[in-house]
Tab-separated table of C-alpha atoms in Angstrom:
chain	number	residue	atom	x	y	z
M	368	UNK	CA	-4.832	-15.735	-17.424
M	369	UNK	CA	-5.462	-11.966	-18.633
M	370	UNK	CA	-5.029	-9.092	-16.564
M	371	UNK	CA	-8.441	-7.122	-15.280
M	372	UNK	CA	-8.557	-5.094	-12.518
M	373	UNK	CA	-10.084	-6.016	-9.543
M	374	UNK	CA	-12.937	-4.875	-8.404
M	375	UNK	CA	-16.473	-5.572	-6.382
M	376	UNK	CA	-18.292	-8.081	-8.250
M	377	UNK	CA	-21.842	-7.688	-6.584
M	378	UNK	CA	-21.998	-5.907	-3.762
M	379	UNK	CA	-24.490	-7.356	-0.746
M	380	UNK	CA	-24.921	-3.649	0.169
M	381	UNK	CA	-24.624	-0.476	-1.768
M	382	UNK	CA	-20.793	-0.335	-2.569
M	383	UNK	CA	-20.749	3.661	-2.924
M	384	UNK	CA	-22.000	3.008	0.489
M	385	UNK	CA	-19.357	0.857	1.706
M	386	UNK	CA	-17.033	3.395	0.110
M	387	UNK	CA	-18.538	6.611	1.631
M	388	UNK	CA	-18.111	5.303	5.009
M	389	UNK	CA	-14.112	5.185	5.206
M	390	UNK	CA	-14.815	8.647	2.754
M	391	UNK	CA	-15.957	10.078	5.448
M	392	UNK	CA	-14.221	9.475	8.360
M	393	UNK	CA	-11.062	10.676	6.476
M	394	UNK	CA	-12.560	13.941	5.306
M	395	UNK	CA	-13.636	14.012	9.554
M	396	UNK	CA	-10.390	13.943	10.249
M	397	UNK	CA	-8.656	15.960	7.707
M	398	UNK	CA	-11.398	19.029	8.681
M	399	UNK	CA	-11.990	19.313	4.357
M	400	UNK	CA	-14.142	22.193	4.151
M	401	UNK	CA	-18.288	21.391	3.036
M	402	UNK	CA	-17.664	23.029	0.038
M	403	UNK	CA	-14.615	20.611	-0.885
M	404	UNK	CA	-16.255	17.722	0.685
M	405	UNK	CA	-18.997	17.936	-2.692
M	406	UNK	CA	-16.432	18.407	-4.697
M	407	UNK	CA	-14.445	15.411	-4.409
M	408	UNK	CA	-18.020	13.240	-3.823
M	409	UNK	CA	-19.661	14.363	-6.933
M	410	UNK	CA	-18.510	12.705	-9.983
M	411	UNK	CA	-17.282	14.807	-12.988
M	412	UNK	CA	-19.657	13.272	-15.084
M	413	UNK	CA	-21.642	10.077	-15.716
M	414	UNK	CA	-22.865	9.113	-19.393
M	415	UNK	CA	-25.352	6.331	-19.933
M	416	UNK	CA	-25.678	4.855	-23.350
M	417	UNK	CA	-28.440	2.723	-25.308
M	418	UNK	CA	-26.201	0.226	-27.481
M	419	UNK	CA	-28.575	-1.256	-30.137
M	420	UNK	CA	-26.645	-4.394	-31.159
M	421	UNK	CA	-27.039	-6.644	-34.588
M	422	UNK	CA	-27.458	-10.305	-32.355
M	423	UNK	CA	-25.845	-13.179	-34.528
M	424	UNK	CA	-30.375	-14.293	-34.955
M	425	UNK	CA	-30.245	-10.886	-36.402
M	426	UNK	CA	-32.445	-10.342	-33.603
M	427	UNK	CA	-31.429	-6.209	-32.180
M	428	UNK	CA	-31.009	-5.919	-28.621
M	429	UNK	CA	-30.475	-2.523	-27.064
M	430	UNK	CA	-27.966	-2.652	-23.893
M	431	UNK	CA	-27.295	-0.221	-21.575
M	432	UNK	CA	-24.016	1.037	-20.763
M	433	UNK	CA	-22.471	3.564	-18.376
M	434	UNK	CA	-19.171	5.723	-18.080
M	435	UNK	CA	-18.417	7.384	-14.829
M	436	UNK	CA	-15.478	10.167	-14.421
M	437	UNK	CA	-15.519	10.677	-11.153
M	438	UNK	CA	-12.194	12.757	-10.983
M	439	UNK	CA	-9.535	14.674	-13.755
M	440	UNK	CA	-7.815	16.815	-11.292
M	441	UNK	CA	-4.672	14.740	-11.135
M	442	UNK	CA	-4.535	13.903	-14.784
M	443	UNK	CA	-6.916	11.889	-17.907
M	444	UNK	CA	-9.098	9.592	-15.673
M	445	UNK	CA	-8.067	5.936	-15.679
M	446	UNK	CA	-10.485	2.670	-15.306
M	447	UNK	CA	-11.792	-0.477	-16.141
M	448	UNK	CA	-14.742	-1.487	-18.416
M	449	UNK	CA	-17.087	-4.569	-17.068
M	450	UNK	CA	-20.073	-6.571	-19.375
M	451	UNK	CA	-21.919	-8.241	-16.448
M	452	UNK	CA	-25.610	-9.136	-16.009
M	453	UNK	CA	-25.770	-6.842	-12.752
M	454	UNK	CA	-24.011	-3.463	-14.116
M	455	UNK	CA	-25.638	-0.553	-12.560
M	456	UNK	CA	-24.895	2.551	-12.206
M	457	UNK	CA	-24.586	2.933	-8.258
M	458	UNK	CA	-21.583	0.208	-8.746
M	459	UNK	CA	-19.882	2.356	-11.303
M	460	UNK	CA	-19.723	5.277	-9.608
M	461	UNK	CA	-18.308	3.730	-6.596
M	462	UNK	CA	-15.339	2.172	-8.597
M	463	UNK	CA	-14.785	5.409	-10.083
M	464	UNK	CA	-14.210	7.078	-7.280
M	465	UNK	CA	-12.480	4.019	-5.807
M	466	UNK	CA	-9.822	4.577	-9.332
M	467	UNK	CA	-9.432	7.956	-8.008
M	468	UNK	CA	-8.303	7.122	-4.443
M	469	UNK	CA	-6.460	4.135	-6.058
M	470	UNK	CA	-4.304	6.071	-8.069
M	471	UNK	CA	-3.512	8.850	-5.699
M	472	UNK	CA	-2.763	6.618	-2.819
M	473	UNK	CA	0.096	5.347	-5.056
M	474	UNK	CA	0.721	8.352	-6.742
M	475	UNK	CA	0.081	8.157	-10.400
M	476	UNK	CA	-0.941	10.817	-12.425
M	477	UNK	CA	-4.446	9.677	-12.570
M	478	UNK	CA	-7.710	10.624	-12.173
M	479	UNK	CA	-10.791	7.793	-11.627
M	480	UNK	CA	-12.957	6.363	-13.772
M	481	UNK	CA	-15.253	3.464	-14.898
M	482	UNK	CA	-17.667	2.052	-17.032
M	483	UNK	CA	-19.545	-0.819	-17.528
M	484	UNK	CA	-22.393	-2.919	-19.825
M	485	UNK	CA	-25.262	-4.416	-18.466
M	486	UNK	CA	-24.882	-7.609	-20.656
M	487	UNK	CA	-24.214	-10.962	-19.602
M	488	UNK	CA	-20.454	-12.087	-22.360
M	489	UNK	CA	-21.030	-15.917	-21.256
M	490	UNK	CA	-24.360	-16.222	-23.369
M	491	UNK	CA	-22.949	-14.113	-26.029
M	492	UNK	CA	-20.726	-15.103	-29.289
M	493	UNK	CA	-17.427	-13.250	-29.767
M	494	UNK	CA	-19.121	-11.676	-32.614
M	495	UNK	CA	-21.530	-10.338	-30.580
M	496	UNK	CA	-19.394	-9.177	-27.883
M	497	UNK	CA	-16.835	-7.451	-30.643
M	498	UNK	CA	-20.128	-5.579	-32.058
M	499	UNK	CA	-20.898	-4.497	-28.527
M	500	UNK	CA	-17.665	-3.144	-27.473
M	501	UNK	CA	-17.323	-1.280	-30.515
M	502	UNK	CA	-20.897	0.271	-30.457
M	503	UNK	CA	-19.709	1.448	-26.732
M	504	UNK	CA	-16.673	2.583	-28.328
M	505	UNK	CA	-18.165	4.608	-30.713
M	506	UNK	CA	-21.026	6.064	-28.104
M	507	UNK	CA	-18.083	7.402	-26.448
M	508	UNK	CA	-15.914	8.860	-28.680
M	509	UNK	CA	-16.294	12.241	-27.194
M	510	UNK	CA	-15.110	10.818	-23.935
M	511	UNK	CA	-12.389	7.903	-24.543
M	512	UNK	CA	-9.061	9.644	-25.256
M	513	UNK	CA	-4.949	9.481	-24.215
M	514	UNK	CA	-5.323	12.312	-22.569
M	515	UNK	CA	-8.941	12.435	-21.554
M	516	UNK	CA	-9.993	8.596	-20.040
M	517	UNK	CA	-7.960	5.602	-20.632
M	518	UNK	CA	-10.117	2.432	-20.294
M	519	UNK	CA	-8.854	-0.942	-19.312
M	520	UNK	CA	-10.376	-4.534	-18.858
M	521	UNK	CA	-12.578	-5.827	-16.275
M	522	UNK	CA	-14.336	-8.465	-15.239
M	523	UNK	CA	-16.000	-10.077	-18.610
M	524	UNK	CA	-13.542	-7.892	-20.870
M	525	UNK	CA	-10.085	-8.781	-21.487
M	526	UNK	CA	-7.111	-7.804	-24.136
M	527	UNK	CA	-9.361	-8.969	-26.921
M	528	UNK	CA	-11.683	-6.379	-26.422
M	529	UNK	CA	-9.241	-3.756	-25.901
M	530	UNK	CA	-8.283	-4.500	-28.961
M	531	UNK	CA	-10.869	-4.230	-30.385
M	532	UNK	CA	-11.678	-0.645	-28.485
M	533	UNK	CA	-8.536	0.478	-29.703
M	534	UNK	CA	-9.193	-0.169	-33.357
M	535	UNK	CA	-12.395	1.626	-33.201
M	536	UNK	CA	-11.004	4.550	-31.859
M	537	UNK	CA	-8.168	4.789	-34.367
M	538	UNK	CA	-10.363	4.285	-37.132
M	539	UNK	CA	-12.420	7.885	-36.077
M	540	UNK	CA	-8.945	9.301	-35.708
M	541	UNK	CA	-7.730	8.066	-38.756
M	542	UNK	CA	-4.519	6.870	-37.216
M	543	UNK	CA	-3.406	4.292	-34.620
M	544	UNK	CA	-3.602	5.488	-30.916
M	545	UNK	CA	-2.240	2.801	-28.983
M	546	UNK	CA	-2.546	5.216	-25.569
M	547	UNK	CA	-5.968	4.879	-25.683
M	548	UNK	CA	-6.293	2.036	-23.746
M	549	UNK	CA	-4.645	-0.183	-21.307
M	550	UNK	CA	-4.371	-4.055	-21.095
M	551	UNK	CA	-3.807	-4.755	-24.713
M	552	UNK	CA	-2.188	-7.837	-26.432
M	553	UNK	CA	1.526	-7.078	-26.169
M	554	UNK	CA	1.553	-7.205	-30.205
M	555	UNK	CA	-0.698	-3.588	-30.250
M	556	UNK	CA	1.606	-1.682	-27.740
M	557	UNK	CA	1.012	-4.335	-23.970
M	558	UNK	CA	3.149	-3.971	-21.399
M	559	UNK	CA	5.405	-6.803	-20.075
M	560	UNK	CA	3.700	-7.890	-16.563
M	561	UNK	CA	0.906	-6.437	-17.006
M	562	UNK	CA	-0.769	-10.033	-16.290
M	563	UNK	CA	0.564	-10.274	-12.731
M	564	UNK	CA	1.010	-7.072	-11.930
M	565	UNK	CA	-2.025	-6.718	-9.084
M	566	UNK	CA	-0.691	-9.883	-7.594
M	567	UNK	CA	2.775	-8.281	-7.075
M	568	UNK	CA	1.329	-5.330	-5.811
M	569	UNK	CA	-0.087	-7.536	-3.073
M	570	UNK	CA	3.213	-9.376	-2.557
M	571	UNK	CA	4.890	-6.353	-2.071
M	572	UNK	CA	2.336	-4.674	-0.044
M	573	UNK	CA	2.245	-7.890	2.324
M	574	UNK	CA	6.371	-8.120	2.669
M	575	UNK	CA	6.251	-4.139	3.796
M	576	UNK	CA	3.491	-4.998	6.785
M	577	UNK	CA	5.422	-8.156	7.631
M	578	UNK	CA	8.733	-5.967	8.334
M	579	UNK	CA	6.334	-3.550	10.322
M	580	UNK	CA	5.254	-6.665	12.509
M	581	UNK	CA	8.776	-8.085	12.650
M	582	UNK	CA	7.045	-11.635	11.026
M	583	UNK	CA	9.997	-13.407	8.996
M	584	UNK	CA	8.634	-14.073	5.893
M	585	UNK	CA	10.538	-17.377	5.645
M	586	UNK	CA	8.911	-18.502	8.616
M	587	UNK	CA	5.416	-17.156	7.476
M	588	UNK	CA	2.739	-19.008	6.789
M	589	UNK	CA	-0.309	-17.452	4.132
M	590	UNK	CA	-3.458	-18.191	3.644
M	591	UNK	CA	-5.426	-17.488	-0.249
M	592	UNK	CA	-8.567	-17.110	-0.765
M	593	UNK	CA	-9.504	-16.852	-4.493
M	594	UNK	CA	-7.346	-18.380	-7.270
M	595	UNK	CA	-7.774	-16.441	-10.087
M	596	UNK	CA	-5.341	-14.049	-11.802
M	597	UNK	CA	-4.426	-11.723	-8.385
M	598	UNK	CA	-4.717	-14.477	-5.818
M	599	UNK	CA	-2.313	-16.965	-8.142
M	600	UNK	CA	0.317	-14.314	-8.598
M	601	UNK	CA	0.050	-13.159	-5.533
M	602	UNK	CA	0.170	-16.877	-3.824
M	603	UNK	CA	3.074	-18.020	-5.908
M	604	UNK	CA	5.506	-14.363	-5.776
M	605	UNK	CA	5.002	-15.094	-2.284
M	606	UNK	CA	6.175	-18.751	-2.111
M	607	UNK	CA	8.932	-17.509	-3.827
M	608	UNK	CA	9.841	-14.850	-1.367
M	609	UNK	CA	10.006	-17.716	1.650
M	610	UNK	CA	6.084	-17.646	2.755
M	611	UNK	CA	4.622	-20.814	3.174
M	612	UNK	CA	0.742	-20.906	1.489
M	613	UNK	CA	-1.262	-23.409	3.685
M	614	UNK	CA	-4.700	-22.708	1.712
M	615	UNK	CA	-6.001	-21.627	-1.552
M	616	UNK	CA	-9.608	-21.370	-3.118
M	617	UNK	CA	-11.577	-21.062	-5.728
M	618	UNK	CA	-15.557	-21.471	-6.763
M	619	UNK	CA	-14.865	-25.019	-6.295
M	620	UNK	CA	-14.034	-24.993	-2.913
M	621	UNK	CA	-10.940	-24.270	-0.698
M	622	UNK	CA	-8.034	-26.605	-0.309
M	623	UNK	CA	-5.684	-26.656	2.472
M	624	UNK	CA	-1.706	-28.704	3.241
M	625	UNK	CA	0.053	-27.218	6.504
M	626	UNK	CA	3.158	-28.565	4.611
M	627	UNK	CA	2.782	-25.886	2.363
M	628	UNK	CA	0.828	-25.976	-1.237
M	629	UNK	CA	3.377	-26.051	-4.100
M	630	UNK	CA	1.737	-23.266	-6.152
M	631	UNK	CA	2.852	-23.577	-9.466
M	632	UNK	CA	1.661	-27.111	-9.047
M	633	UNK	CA	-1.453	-25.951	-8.043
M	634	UNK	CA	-1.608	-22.828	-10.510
M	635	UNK	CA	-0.837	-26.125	-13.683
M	636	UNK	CA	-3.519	-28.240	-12.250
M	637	UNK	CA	-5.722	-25.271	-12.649
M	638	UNK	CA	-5.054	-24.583	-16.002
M	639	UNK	CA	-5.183	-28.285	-17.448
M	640	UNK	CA	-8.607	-28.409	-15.692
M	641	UNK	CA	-10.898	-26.051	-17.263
M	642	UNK	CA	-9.488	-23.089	-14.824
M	643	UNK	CA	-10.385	-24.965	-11.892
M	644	UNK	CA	-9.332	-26.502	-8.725
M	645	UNK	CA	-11.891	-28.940	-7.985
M	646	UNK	CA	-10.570	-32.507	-7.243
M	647	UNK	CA	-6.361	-31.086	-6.404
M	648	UNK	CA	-5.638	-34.148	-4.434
M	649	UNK	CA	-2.319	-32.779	-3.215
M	650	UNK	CA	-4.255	-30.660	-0.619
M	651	UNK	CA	-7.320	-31.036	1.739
M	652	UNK	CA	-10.161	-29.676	0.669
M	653	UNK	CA	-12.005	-27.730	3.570
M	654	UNK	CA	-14.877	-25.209	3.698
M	655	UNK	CA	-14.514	-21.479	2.165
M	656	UNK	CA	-15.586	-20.193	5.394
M	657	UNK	CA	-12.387	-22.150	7.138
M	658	UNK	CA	-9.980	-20.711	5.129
M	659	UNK	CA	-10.544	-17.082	6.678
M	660	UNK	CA	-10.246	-18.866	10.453
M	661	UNK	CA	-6.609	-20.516	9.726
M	662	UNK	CA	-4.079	-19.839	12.041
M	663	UNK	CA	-2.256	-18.217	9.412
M	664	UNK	CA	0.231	-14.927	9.316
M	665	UNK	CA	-1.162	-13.065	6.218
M	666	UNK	CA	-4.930	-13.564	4.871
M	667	UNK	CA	-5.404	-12.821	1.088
M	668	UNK	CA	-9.099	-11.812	0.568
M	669	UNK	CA	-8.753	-12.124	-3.355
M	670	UNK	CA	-11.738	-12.583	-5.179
M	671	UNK	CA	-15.076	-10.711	-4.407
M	672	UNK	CA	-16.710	-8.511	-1.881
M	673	UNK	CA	-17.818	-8.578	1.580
M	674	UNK	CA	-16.172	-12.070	2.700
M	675	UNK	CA	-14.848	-10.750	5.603
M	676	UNK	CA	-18.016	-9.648	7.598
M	677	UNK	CA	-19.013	-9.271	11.183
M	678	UNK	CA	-19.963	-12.995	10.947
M	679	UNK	CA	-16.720	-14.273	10.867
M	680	UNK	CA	-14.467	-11.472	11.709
M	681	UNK	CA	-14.042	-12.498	15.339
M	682	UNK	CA	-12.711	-16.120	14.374
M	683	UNK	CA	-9.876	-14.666	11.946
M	684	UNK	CA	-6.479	-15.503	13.515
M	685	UNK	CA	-4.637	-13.867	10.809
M	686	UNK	CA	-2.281	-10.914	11.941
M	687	UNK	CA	-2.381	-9.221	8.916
M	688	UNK	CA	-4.790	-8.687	6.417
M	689	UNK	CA	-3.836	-7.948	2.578
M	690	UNK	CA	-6.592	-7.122	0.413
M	691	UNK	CA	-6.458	-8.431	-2.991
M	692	UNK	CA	-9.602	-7.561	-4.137
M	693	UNK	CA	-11.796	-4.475	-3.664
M	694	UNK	CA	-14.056	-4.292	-0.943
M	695	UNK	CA	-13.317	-7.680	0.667
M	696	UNK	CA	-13.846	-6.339	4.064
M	697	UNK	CA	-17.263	-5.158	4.718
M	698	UNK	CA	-17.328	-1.176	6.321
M	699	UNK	CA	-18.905	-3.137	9.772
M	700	UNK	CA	-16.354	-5.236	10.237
M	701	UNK	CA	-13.622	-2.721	10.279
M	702	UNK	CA	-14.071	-1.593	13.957
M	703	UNK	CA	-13.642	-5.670	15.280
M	704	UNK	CA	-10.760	-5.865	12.987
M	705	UNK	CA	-9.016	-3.022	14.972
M	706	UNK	CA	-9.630	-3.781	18.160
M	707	UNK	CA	-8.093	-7.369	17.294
M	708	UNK	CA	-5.081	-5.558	16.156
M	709	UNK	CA	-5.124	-7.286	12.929
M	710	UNK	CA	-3.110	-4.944	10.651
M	711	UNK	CA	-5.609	-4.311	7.059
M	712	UNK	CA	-3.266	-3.162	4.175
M	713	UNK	CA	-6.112	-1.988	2.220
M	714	UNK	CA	-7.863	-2.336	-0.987
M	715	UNK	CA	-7.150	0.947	-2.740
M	716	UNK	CA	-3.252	0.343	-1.412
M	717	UNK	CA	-2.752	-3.258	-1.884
M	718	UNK	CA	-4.086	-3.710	-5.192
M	719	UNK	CA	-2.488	-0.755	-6.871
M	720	UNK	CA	0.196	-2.628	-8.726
M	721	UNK	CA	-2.327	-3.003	-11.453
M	722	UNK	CA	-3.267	0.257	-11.964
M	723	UNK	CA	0.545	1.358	-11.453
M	724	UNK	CA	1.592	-1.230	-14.481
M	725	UNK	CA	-1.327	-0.002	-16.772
M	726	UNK	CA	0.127	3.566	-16.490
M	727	UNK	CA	3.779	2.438	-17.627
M	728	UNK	CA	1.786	0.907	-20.456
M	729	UNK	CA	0.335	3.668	-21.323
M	730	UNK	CA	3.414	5.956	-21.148
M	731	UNK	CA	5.427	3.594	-23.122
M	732	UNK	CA	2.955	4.250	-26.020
M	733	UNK	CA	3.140	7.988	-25.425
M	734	UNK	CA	7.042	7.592	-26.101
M	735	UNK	CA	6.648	4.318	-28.730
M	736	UNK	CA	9.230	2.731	-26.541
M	737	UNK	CA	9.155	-0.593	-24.583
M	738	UNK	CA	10.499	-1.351	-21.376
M	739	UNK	CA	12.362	-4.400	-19.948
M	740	UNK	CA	10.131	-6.639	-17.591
M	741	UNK	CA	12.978	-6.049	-15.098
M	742	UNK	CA	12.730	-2.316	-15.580
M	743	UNK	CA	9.079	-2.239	-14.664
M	744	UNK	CA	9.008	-4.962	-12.111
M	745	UNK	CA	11.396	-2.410	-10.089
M	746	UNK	CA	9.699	0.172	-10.532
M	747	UNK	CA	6.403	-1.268	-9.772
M	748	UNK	CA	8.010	-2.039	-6.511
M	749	UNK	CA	9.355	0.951	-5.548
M	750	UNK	CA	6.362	2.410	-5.857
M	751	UNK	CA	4.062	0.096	-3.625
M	752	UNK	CA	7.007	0.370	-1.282
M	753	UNK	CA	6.880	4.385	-0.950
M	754	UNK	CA	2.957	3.975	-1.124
M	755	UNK	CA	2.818	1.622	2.197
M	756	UNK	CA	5.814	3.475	3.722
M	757	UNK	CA	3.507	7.028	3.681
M	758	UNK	CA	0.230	4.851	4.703
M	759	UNK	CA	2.136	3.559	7.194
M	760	UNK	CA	3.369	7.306	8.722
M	761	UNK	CA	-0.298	8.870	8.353
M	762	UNK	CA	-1.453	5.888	10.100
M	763	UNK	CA	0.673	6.703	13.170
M	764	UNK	CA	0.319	10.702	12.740
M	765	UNK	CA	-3.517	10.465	12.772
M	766	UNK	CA	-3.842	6.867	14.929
M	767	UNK	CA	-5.988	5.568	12.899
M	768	UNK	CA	-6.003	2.314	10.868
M	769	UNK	CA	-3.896	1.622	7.330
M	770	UNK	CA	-7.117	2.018	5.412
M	771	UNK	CA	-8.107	5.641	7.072
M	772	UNK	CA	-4.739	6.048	6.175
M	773	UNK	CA	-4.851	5.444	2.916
M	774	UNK	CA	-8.121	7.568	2.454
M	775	UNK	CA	-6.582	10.199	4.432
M	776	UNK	CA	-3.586	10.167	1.646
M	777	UNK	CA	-5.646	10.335	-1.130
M	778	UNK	CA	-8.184	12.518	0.168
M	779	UNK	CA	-5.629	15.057	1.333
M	780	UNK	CA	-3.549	15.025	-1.937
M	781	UNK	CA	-6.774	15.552	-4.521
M	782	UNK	CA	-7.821	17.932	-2.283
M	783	UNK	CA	-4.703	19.691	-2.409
M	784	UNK	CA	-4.384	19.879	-6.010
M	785	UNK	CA	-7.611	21.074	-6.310
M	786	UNK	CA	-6.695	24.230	-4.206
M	787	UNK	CA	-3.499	24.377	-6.055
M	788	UNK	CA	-5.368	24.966	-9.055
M	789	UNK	CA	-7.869	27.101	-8.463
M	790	UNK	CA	-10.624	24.448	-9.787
M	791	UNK	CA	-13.389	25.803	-8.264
């Protein structure tokens, strides 16, 4: 399965909302100035495009499409493009911003962006699609650029149509620029493991809170809900590091063995049937809403949005939390979470080991050299490692939870560049 990066599918709230909330309380605590407190808030700058599009009836349809920068401060802003029905432009401002935090949580020499169609790909032709992406291309010439913003797939865009973003590009250039764009076919400049580089992040991310809470990962037991391209990396790099995964899930249902689920068994069945799990007999299937209440170790929230609520927070038996996907855990449940002493490693943390392989990608076309899978597996590690360890120590300087933390980080070190520079 291709790489995208993860990301709030539909939020039941306002996800710049959700987002604002943990904002805030980390700005509280770091006393940021008013003045600085717009300043990191306020995106850079939002575009919003008509895209009149030649349909395959020769019917033209005019889609709407948006680009949010919500930070350059740290570097060319970095993020995903999404064609879904329910693009708006609340959503992509919120991932923007959640880019920005993302990358200097871990930090990459990023800034945040995103950008997104209001189209639905699954009733569309390829032709169609290619026409679209390159008429949002070409909208955005003036913004798209190796050392301006550096898109990337998301949900409903893949490698093909980065591909296809990149060749637009180059052709108003009048030269190939491979740095353009991240998450391309490993023939037009792709990085090796790029494809399961989020779930590693989360694998690594969930080894570093186990040592913290002196759990034995050969003894642990994990439980993973979603079974896409994070949650099946994620589920079988840790098998392979000693955790036993008693449940996995998809749109199908969940499916649960407190034997243990032998994941590349699982992650094979999925493939030969249509990219589902429906009918794995080697595992029970049980209700999506059980898998969160498993007496489990680690929890891996890894497909959507607000699954972990104040409906079924106080029923989690988890003792760690690792989110895999942004925005799992709604901004009400967070106070129950933390008086159950569940430890959250957090979105923008946890899930960074996509956005930390996109930027070797990206500087191994700046240099038109490739690296060994090795090489970048090691140093995708050793980055999510020093990420967690500072989360970790701001979590016990300020007392507050990993995902504070983590905002406090981020917060503190865009802030702090800002002042370095004299920005405003």
């Amino acid at each position: 399965m291709s790489y995208i990066e993860p990301a709030p599918i539909k939020d039941k709230d306002n996800p710049l909302e959700s987002m604002m909330q943990r904002f805030d309380k980390a700005v509280d605590l770091l006393g940021i100035s008013e003045e600085m407190y717009y300043i990191l808030k306020v995106p850079r700058k939002q575009v919003t495009v008509g895209l009149p599009v030649t349909m395959d009836s020769g019917e033209i349809r005019t889609f709407e499409g948006y680009r949010v920068i919500h930070s350059t401060i740290l570097g060319p802003s970095k993020g995903g493009i999404r064609f879904d029905p329910d693009v708006n432009l609340d959503e992509v401002r919120a991932l923007a911003a959640w880019m920005t935090w993302k990358c200097a949580v871990v930090d990459i020499p990023y800034g945040g962006a995103k950008g997104g169609v209001a189209c639905n790909p699954r009733e569309m032709s390829p032709g169609e699609i290619e026409r679209l992406m390159r008429a949002y291309t070409t909208a955005l010439l003036d913004v798209f650029g190796p050392d301006q913003d550096i898109p990337a797939p998301d949900m409903g865009t893949g490698p093909r149509e980065m591909a296809w973003l990149m060749d637009e590009y180059s052709k108003s250039k009048g030269m190939t620029v491979p740095a353009v764009v991240t998450g391309k076919p490993l023939v037009l400049g792709g990085s090796l493991g790029r494809t399961e580089a989020t779930g590693r992040g989360v694998m690594v991310s969930a080894l570093a809170g186990m040592e913290k809470l002196r759990i034995n990962p050969y003894r642990a037991t994990a439980a993973v809900q979603g079974f896409g391209n994070v949650g099946s990396h994620a589920a079988l790099l840790l098998r392979e590091r000693g955790t036993a995964i008693h449940a996995i899930s998809d749109i199908s249902g969940a499916y649960y063995n407190d034997k243990g689920i032998d994941v590349a068994d699982a992650i094979a069945y999925r493939d030969a049937n249509k990219g589902s799990l429906e009918g794995y007999a080697k595992a029970e299937p049980i209700s999506g809403d059980d898998l969160f209440t498993l007496p489990v170790d680690v929890l891996v929230p890894a497909a959507k949005e607000d699954v972990i609520t104040r409906k079924n927070v106080s029923s989690i038996q988890a003792r760690m939390i690792v989110e895999g996907a942004n925005g799992p855990t709604s901004a009400k449940a967070d106070d129950i979470i933390n008086e159950k002493g569940i430890m959250v490693v957090p979105d923008i943390l946890a899930n960074a080991g996509g956005v930390t392989v996109s930027y070797f990608e990206w500087v191994q076309n700046r240099i038109g050299y490739k690296w060994t899978l090795e090489r970048i597996n090691r140093r995708t590690d050793r980055i999510m490692k020093d990420a967690f360890d500072k989360v970790y120590e701001t979590s016990l300087k300020y007392k507050v939870s990993l995902r504070i933390a983590a905002y406090i980080v981020a917060i503190d070190k865009v802030a702090s560049t800002y002042k370095y520079r004299g920005g405003f």
